[in-house]
PDB file of C-alpha atoms in Angstrom:
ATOM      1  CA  UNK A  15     106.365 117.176  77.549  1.00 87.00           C
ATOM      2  CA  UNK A  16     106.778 114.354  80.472  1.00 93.00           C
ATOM      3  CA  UNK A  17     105.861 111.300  78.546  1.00 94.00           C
ATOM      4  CA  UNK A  18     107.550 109.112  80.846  1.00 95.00           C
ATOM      5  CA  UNK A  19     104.349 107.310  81.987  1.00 95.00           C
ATOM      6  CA  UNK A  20     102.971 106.757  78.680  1.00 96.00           C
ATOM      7  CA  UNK A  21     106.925 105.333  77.450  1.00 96.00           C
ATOM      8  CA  UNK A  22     106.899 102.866  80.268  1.00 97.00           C
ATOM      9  CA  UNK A  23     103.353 101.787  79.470  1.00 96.00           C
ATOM     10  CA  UNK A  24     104.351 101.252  75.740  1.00 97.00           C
ATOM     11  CA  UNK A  25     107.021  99.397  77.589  1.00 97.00           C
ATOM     12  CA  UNK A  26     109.532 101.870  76.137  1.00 97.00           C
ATOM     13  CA  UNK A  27     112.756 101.667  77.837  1.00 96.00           C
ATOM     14  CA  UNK A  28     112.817 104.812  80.660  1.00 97.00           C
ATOM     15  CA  UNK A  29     115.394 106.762  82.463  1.00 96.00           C
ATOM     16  CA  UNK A  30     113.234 106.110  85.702  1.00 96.00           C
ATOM     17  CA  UNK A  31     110.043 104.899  87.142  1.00 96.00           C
ATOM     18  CA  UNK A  32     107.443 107.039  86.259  1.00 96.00           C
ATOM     19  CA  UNK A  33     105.924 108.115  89.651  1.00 91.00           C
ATOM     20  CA  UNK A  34     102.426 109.217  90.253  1.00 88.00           C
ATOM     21  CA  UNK A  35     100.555 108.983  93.518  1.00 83.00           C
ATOM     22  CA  UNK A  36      98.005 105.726  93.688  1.00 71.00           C
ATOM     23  CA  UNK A  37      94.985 107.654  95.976  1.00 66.00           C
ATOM     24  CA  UNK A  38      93.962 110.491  94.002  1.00 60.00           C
ATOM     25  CA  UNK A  39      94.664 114.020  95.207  1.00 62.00           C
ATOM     26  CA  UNK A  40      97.156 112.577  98.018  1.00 66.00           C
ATOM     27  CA  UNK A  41      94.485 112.913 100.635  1.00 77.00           C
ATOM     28  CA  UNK A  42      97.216 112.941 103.191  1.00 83.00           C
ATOM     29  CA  UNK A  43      98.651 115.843 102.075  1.00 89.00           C
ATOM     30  CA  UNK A  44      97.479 119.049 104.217  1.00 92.00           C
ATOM     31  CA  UNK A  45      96.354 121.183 101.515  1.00 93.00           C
ATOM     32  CA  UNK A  46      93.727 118.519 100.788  1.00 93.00           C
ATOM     33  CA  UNK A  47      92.520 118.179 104.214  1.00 93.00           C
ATOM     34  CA  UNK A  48      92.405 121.922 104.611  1.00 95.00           C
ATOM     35  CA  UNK A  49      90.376 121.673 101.358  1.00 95.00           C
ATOM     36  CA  UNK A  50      88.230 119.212 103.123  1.00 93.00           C
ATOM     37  CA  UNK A  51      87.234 121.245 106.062  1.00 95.00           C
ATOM     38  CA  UNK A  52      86.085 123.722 103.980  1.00 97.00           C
ATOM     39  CA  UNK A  53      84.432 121.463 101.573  1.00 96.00           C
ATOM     40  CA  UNK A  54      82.509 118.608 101.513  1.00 91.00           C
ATOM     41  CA  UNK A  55      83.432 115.243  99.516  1.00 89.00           C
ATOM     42  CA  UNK A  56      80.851 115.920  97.102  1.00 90.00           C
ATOM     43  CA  UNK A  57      81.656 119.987  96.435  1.00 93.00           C
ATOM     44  CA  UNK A  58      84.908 118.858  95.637  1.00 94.00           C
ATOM     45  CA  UNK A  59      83.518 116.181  92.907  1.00 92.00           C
ATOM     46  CA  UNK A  60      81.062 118.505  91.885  1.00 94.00           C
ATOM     47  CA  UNK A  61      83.016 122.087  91.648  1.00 97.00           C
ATOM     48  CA  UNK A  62      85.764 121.451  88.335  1.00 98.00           C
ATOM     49  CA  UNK A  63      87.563 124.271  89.813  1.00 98.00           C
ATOM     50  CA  UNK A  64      87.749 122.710  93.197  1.00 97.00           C
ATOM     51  CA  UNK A  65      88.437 119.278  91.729  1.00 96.00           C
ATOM     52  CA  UNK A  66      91.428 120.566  89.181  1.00 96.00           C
ATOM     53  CA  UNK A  67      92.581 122.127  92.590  1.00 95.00           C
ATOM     54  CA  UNK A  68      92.798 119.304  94.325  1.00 94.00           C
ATOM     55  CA  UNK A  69      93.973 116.965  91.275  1.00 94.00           C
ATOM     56  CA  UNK A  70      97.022 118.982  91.094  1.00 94.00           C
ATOM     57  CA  UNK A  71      97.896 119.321  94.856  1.00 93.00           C
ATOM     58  CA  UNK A  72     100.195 116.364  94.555  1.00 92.00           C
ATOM     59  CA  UNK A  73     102.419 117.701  91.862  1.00 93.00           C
ATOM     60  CA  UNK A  74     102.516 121.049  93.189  1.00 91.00           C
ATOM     61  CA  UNK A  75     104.137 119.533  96.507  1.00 90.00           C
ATOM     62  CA  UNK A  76     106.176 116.577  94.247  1.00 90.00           C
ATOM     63  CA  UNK A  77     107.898 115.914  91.290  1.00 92.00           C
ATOM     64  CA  UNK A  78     104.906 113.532  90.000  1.00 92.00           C
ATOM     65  CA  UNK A  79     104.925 112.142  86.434  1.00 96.00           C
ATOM     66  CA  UNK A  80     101.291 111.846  86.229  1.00 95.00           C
ATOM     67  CA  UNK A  81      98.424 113.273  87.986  1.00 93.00           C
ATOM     68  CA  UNK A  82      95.401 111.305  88.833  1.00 92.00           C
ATOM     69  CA  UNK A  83      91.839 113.055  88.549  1.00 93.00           C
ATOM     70  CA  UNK A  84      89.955 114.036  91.165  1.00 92.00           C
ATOM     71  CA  UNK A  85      86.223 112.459  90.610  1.00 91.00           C
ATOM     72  CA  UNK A  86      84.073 109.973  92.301  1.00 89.00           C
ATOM     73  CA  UNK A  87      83.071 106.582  90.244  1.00 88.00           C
ATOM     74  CA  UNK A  88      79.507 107.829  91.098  1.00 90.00           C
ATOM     75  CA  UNK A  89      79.413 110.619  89.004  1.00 91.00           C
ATOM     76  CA  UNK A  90      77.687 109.342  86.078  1.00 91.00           C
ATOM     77  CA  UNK A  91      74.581 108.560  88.523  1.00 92.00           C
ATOM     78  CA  UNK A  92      73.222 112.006  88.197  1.00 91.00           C
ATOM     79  CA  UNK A  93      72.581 111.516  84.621  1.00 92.00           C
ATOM     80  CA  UNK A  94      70.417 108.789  85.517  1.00 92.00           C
ATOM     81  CA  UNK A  95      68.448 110.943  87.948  1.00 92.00           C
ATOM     82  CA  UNK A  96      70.227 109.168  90.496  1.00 92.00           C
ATOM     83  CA  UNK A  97      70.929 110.735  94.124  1.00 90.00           C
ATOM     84  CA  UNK A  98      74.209 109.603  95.827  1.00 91.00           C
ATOM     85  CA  UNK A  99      74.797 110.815  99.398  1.00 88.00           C
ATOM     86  CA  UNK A 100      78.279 110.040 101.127  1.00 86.00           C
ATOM     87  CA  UNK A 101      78.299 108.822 104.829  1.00 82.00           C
ATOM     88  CA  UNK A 102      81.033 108.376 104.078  1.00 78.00           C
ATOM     89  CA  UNK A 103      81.526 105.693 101.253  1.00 84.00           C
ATOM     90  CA  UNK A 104      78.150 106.036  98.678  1.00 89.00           C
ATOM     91  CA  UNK A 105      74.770 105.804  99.616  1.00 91.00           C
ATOM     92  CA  UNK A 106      71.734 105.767  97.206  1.00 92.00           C
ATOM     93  CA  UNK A 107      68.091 106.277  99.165  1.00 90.00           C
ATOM     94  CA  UNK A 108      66.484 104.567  95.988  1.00 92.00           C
ATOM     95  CA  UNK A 109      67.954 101.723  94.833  1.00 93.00           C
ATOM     96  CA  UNK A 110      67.228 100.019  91.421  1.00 91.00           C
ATOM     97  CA  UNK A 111      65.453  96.505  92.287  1.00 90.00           C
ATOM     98  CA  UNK A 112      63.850  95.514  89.449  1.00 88.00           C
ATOM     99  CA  UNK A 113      64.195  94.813  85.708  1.00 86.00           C
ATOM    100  CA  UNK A 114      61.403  97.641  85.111  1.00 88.00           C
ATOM    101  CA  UNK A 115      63.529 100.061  87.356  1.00 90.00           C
ATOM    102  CA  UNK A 116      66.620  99.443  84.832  1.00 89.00           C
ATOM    103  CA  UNK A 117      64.302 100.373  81.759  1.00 89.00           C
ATOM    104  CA  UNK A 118      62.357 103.489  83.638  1.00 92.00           C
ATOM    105  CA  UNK A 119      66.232 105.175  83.795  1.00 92.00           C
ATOM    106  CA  UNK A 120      66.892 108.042  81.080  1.00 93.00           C
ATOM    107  CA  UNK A 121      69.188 107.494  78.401  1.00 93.00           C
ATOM    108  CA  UNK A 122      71.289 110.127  78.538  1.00 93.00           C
ATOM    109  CA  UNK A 123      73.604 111.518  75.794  1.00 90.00           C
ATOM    110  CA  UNK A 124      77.481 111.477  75.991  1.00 84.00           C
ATOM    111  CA  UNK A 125      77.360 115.026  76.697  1.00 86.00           C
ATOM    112  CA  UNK A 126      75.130 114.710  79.649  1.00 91.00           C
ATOM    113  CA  UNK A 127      77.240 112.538  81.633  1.00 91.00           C
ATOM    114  CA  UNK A 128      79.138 113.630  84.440  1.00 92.00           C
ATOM    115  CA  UNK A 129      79.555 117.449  82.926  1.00 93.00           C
ATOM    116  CA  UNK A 130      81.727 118.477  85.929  1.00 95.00           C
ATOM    117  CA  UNK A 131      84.101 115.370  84.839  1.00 94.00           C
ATOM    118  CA  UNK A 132      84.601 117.250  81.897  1.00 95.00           C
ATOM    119  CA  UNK A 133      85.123 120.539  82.869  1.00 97.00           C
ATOM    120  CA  UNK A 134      87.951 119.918  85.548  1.00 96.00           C
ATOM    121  CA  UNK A 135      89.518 117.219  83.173  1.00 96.00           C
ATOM    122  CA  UNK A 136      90.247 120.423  80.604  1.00 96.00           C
ATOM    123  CA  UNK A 137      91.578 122.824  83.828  1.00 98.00           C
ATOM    124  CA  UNK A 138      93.460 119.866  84.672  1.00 97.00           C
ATOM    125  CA  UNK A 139      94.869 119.351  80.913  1.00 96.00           C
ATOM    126  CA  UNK A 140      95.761 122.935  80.763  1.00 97.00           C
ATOM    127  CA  UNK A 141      97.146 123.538  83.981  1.00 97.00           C
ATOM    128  CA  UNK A 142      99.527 120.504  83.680  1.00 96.00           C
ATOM    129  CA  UNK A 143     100.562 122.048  80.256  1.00 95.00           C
ATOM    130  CA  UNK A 144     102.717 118.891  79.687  1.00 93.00           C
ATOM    131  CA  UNK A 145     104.658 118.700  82.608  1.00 95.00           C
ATOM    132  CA  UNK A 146     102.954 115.680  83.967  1.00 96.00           C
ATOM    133  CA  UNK A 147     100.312 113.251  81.836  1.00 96.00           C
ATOM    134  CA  UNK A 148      96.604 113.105  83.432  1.00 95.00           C
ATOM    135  CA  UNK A 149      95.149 109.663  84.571  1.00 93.00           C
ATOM    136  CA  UNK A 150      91.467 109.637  84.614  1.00 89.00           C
ATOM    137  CA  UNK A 151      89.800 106.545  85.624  1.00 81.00           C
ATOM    138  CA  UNK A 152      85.648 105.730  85.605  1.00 79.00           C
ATOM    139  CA  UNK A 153      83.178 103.352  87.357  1.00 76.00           C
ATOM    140  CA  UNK A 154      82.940 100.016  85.384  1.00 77.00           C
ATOM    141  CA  UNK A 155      79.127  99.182  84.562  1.00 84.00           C
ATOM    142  CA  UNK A 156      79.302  96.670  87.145  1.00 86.00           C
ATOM    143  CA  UNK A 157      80.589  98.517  89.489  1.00 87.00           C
ATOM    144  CA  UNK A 158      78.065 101.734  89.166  1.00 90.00           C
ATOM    145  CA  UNK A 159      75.259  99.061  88.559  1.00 90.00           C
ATOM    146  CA  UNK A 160      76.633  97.256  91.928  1.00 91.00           C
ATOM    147  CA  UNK A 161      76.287 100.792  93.675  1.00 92.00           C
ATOM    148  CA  UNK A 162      72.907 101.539  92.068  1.00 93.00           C
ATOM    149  CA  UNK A 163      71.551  97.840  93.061  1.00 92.00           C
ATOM    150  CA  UNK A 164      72.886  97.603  96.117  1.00 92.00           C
ATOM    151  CA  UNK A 165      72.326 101.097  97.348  1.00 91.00           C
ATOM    152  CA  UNK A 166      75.489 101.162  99.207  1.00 90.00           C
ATOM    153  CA  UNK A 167      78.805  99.254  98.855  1.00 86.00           C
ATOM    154  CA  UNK A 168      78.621  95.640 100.189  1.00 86.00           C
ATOM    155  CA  UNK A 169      80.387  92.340 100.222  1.00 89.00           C
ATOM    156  CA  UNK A 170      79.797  90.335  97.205  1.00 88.00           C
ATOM    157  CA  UNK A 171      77.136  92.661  95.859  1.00 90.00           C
ATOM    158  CA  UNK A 172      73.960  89.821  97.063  1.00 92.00           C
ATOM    159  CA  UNK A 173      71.530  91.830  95.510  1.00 90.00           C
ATOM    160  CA  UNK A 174      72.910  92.819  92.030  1.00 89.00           C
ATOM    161  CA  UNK A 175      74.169  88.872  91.716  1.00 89.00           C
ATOM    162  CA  UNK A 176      70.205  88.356  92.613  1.00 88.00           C
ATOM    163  CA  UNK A 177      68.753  90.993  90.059  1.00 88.00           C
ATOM    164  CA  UNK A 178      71.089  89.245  87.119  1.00 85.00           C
ATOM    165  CA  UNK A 179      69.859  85.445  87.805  1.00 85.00           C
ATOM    166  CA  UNK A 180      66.255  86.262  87.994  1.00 83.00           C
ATOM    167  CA  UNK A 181      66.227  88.668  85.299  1.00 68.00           C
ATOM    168  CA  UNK A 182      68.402  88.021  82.329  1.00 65.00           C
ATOM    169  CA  UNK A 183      67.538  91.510  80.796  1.00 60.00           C
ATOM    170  CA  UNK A 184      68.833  92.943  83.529  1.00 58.00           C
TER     171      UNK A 184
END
C-alpha cells in the first residue's frame, strides 16, 4: 500500500514528498477537458462513475501519492431540497433568508446526504486498490450555509453575517 501521505501527515519520517495534485481531477489535463465537453460540471458531480473517472485521471497520467475526489462542496444541498445551478461558480434561485427558512429545511439522515459522494468514493477506494490514498474533502457548515444564504458566492458573505446578528437561532 502507498502510505506515504498518511506517514508524512503523522509526521513520520518519508523517503519523499508525498505528491498529490492540489485542484481536484487536474482540470488541465486533456482527458478532463475532453470529459468536460461531453459533460457538464454537474453530470460529472452527479454520475459516481463519471466522478471516480475523473478522480483518477491524475494518477493514471502521474505517479500521484494521493488522489483527491472529484465532488462539489454543494452536494449536500440536495438533501435539503436545495437546487444549485452552475454559471459557472454556484448559484441557488432560492436562497434561505430567514430564521423560519432554516427550520422549514428537512432533516435528512446520514444516508441521504450526498448519495453520489458515496458511491464514487467506494469506485474510487477500489480502483486505487492501495496504490495511492484518497483525499476527500466537504463544505464546512459555514461555507454551505454562506452558499445557501447568499445564493451565490460573494465577498464577505453580507447577507449570512446579516442573518446571524439579527437572528441568534440562526
Amino acid at each position: 500500500m502507498n502510505d506515504l501521505l498518511l506517514r508524512a501527515l503523522r509526521c513520520e519520517p518519508t523517503e519523499r514528498r508525498p505528491l498529490w495534485l492540489m485542484r481536484q481531477a487536474g482540470r488541465i489535463l486533456p482527458e478532463y477537458r475532453a470529459l468536460r465537453a461531453q459533460h457538464s460540471f454537474e453530470e460529472l458531480c452527479a454520475d459516481p462513475d463519471l466522478a471516480a473517472e475523473v478522480t483518477l485521471l491524475p494518477l493514471d497520467r502521474f505517479p500521484m501519492d494521493a488522489a483527491i475526489v472529484f465532488a462539489d462542496l454543494m452536494s449536500p444541498a440536495a438533501a435539503l431540497g436545495v437546487d444549485v445551478r452552475f454559471e459557472p461558480g454556484p448559484r441557488i434561485d432560492k436562497p434561505i433568508r430567514t430564521a423560519a427558512d432554516i427550520r422549514a429545511l428537512p432533516r435528512p439522515g446520514a444516508g441521504e446526504i450526498a448519495p453520489e459522494v458515496m458511491a464514487t468514493l467506494g469506485r474510487v477506494k477500489e480502483a486505487l486498490a492501495g496504490r495511492a490514498v484518497l483525499i476527500g474533502f466537504a463544505g464546512a457548515p459555514w461555507s454551505l450555509g454562506a452558499y445557501l444564504v447568499e445564493g451565490r458566492g460573494a465577498p464577505g458573505f453580507p447577507r449570512m453575517r446579516a442573518l446571524l446578528e439579527s437572528d441568534g437561532v440562526a
